[in-house]
XYZ file of N, CA and C in Angstrom:
447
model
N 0.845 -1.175 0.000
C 0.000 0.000 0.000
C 0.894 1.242 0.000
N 0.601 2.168 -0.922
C 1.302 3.319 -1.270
C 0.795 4.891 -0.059
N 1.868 5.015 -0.015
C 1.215 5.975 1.010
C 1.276 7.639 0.030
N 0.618 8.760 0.610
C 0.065 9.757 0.133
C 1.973 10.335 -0.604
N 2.663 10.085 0.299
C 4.342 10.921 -0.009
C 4.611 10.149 -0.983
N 4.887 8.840 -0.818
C 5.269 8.453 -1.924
C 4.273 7.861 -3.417
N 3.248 8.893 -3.610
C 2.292 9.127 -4.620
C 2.721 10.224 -5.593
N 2.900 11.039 -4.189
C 3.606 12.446 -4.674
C 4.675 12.316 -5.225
N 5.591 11.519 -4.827
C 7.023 11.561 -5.587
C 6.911 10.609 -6.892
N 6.027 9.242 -7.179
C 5.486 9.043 -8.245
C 5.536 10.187 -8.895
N 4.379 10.649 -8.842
C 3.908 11.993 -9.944
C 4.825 12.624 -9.857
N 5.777 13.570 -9.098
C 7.207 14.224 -9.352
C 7.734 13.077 -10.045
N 8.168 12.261 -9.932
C 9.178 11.556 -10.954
C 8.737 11.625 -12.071
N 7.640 10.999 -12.373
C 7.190 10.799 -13.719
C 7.119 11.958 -14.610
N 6.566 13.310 -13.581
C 6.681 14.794 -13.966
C 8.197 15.430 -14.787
N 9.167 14.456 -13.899
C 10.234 15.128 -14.128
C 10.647 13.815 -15.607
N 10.449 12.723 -15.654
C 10.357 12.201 -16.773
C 10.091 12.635 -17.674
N 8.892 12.892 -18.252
C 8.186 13.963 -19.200
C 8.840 15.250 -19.654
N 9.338 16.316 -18.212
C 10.141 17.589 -18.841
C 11.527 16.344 -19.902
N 12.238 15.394 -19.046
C 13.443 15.265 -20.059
C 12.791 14.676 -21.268
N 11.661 13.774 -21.511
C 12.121 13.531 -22.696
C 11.507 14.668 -23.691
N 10.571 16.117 -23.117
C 10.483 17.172 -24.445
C 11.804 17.233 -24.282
N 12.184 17.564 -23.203
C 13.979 18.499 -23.115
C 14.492 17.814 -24.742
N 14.884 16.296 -24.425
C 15.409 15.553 -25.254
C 14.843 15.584 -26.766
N 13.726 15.398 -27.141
C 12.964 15.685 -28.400
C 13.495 16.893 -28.648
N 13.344 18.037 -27.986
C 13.677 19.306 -28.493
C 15.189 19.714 -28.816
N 16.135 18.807 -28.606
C 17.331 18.780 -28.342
C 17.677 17.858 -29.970
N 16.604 17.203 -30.712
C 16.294 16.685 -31.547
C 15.904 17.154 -32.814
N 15.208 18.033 -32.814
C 14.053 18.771 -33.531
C 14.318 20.481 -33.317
N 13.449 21.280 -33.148
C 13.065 22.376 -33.879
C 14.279 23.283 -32.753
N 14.652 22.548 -31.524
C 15.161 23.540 -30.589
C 17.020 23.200 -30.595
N 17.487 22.475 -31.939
C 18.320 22.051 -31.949
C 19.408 22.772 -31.914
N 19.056 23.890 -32.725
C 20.671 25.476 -32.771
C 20.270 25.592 -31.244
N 19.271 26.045 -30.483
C 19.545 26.724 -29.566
C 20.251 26.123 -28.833
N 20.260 25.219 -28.102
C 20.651 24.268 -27.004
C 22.316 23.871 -27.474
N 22.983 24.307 -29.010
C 24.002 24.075 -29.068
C 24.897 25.456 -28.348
N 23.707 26.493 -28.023
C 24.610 28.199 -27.511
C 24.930 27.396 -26.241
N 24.435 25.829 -25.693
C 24.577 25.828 -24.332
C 25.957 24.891 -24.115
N 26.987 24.652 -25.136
C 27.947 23.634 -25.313
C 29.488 24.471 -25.317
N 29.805 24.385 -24.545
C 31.003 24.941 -24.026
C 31.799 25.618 -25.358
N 32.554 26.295 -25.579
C 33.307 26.411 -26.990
C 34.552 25.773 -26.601
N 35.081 25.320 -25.308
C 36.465 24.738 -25.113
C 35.913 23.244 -24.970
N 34.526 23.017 -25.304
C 34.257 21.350 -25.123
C 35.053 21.151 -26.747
N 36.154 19.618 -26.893
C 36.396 19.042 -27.811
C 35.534 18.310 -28.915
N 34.325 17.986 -28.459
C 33.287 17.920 -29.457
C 32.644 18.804 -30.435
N 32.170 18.373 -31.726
C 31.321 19.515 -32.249
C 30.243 19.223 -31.210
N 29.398 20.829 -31.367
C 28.485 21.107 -30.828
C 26.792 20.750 -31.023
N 26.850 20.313 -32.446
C 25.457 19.336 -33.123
C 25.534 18.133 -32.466
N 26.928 17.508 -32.749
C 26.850 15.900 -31.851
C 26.509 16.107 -30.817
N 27.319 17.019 -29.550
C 26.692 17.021 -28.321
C 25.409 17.169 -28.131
N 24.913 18.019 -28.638
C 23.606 18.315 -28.768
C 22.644 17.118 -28.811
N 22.741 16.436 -30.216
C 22.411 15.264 -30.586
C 22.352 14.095 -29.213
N 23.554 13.749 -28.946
C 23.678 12.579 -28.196
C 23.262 13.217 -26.933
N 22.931 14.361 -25.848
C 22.429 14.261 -24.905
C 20.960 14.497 -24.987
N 20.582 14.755 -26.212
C 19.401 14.808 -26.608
C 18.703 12.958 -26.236
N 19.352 12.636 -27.240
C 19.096 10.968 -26.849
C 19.171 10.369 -25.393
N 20.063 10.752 -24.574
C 20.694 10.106 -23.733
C 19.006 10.946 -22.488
N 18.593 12.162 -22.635
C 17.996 12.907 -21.655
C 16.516 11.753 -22.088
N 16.164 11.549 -23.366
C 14.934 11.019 -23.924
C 15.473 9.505 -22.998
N 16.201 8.967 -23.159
C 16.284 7.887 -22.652
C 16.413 7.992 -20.788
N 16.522 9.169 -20.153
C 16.466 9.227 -19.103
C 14.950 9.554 -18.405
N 14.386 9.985 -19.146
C 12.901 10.421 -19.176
C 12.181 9.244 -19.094
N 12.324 8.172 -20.064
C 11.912 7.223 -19.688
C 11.780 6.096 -19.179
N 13.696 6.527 -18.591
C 14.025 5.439 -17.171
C 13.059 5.955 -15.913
N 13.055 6.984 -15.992
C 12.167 7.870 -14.884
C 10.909 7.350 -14.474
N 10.234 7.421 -15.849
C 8.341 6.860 -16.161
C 8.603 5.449 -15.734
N 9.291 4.978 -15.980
C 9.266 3.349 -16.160
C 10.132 2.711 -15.163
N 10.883 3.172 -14.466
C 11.698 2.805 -12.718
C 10.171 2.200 -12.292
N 10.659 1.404 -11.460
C 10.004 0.856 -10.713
C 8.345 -0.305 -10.874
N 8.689 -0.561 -12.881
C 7.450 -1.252 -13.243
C 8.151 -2.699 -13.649
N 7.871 -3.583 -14.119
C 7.924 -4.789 -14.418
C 9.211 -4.960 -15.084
N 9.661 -4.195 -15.888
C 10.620 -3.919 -16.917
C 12.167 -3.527 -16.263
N 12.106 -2.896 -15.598
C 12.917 -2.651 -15.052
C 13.368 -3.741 -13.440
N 14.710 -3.676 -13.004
C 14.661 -4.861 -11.534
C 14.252 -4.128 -10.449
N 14.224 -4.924 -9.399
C 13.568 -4.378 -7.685
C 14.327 -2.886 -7.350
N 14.191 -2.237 -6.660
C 15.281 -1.046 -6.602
C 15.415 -0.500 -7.472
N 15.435 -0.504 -8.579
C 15.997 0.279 -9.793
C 15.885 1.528 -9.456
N 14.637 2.327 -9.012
C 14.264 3.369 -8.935
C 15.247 4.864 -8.181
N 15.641 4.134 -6.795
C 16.439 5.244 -6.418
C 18.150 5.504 -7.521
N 18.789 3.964 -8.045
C 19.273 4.286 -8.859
C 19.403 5.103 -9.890
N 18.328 4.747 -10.812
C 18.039 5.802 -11.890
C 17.877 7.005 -11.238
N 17.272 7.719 -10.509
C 17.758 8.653 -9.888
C 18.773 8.945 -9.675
N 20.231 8.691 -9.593
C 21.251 8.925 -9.141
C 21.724 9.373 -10.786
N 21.786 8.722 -11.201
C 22.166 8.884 -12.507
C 21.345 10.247 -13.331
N 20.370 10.275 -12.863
C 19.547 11.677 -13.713
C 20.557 12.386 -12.630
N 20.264 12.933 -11.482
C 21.017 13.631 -10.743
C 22.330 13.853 -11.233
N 23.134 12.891 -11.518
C 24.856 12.952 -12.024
C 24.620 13.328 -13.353
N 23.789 13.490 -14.032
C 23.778 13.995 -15.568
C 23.484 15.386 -15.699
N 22.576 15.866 -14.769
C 22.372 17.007 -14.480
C 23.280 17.769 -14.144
N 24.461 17.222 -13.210
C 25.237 17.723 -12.698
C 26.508 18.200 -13.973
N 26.860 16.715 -14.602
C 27.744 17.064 -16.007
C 27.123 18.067 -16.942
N 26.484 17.968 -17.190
C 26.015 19.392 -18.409
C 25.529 20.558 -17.655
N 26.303 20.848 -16.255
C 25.933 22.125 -15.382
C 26.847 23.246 -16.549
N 28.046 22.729 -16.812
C 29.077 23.734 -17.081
C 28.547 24.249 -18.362
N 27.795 23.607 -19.274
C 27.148 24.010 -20.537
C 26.174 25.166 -20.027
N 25.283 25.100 -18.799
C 24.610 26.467 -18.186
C 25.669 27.648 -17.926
N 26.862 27.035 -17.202
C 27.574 28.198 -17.113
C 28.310 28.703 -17.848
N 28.830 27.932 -19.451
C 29.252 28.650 -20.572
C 28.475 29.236 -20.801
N 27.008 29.194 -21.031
C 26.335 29.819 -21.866
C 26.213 31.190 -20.818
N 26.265 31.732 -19.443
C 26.497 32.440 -18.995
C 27.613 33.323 -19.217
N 28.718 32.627 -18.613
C 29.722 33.627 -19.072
C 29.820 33.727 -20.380
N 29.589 33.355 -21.488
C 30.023 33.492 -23.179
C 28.625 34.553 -23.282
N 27.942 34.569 -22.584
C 26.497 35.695 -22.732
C 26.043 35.113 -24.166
N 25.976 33.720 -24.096
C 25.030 33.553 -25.338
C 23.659 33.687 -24.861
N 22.724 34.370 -25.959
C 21.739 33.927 -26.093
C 20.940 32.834 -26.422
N 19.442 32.029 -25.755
C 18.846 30.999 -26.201
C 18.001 30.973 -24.765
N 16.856 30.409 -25.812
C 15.345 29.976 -24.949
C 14.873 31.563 -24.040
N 15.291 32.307 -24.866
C 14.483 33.344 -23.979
C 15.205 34.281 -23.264
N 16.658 33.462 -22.761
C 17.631 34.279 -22.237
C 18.456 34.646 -23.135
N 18.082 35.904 -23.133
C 19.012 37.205 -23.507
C 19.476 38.228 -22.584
N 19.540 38.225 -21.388
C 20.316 39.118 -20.364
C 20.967 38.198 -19.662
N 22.066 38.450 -19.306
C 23.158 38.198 -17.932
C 22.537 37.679 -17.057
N 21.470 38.121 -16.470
C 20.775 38.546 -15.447
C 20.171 37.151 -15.725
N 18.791 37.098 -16.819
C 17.877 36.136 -16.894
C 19.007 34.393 -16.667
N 20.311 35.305 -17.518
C 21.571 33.383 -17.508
C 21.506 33.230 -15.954
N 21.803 34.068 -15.939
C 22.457 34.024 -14.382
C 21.630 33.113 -13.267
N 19.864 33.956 -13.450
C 19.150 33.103 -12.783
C 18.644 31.833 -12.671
N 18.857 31.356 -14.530
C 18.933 30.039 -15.102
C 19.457 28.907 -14.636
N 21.128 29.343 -14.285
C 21.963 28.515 -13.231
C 21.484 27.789 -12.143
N 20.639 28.807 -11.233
C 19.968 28.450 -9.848
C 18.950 27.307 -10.010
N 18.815 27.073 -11.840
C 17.286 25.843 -11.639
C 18.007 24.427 -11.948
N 19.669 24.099 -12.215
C 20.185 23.242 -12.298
C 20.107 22.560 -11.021
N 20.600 23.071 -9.503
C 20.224 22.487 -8.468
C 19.147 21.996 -8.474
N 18.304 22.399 -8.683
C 16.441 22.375 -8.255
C 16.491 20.681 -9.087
N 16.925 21.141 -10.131
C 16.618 19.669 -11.315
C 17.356 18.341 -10.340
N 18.814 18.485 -9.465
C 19.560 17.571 -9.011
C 18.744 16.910 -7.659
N 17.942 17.802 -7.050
C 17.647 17.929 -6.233
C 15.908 17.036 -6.395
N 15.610 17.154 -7.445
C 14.182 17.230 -8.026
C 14.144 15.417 -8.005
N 14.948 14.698 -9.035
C 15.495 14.012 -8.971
C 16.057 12.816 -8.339
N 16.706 13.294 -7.077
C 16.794 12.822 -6.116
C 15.565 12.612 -5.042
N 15.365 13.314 -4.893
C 14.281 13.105 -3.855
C 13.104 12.374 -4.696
N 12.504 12.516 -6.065
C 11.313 12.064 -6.211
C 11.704 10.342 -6.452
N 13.262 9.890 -6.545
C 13.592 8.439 -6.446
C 13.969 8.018 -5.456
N 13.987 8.766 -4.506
C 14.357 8.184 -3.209
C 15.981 8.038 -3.087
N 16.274 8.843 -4.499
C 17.994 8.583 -4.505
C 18.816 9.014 -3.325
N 18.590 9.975 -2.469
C 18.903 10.543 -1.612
C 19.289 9.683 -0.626
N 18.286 8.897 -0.203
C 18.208 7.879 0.656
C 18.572 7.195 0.686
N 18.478 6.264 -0.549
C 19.750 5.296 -0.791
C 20.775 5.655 -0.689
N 21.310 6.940 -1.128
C 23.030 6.952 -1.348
C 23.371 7.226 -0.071
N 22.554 7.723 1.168
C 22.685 8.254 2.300
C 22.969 6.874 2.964
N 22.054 5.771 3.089
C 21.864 4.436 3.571
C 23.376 3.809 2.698
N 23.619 3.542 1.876
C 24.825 2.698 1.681
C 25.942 3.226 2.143
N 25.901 4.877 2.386
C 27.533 5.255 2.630
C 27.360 4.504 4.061
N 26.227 4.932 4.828
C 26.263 4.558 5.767
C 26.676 2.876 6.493
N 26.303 2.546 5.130
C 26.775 0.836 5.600
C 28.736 0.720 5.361
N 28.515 1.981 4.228
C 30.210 1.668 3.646
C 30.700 1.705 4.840
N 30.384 2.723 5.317
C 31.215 3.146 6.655
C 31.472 2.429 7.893
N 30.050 1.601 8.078
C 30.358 1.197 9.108
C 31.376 -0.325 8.625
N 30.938 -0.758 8.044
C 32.321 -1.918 7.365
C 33.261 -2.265 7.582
């Protein structure tokens, strides 16, 4: 029996499923130049591939998200995949903060100001993430076993 919190974090997860895979589609399709203003200019990749492949990789995280914890996936899976959206979020932080300091424009941000505040919703996403998989908990619970060991 599911209790009312963890209903809520259902629907947050799955919620946050859904934003990655438009993220990812759009990373695909019509929003494809923009999201390349967000790719470092000292990253060694071209900037279409990156684009491209985290496009894929976010669509495929979207629907580890929806789909954690159903038949398809093993027991636990769930706070895992969480960990992993969380750590992905975290790697393409610096693509938010090129696109800050390089003052590119995209998605709306065109001031310093609007980049700037942009930054502050990368936590929220790591954070978002974590908690709606219970990732938190787990990673909190195993150090805790590491440790005691």
């Amino acid at each position: 029996m599911s209790t009312g919190k963890e209903r809520v974090r259902t629907v947050a997860r799955w919620a946050l499923g859904i934003v990655l895979c438009v993220a990812g589609v759009g990373h695909l399709t019509a929003q494809r130049i923009e999201f390349q203003a967000q790719v470092p200019s000292w990253f060694p990749i071209d900037a279409d591939v990156v684009v491209v492949v985290s496009g894929v990789v976010e669509v495929l995280l979207g629907l580890a998200l929806i789909f954690a914890g159903s038949r398809i996936f093993p027991e636990g899976s769930v706070a895992k995949v969480g960990l992993v959206v969380a750590a992905f979020f975290i790697v393409i932080f610096p693509g938010n903060i090129a696109q800050f300091i390089d003052g590119r424009s995209a998605f709306g941000l065109d001031t310093n100001a609007e980049r700037f505040i942009r930054l502050w919703f990368q936590p929220v996403l790591v954070l978002w993430a974590l908690w709606s998989t219970g990732g938190w908990t787990w990673l909190r619970d195993w150090l805790r076993t590491k440790r005691a060991a």
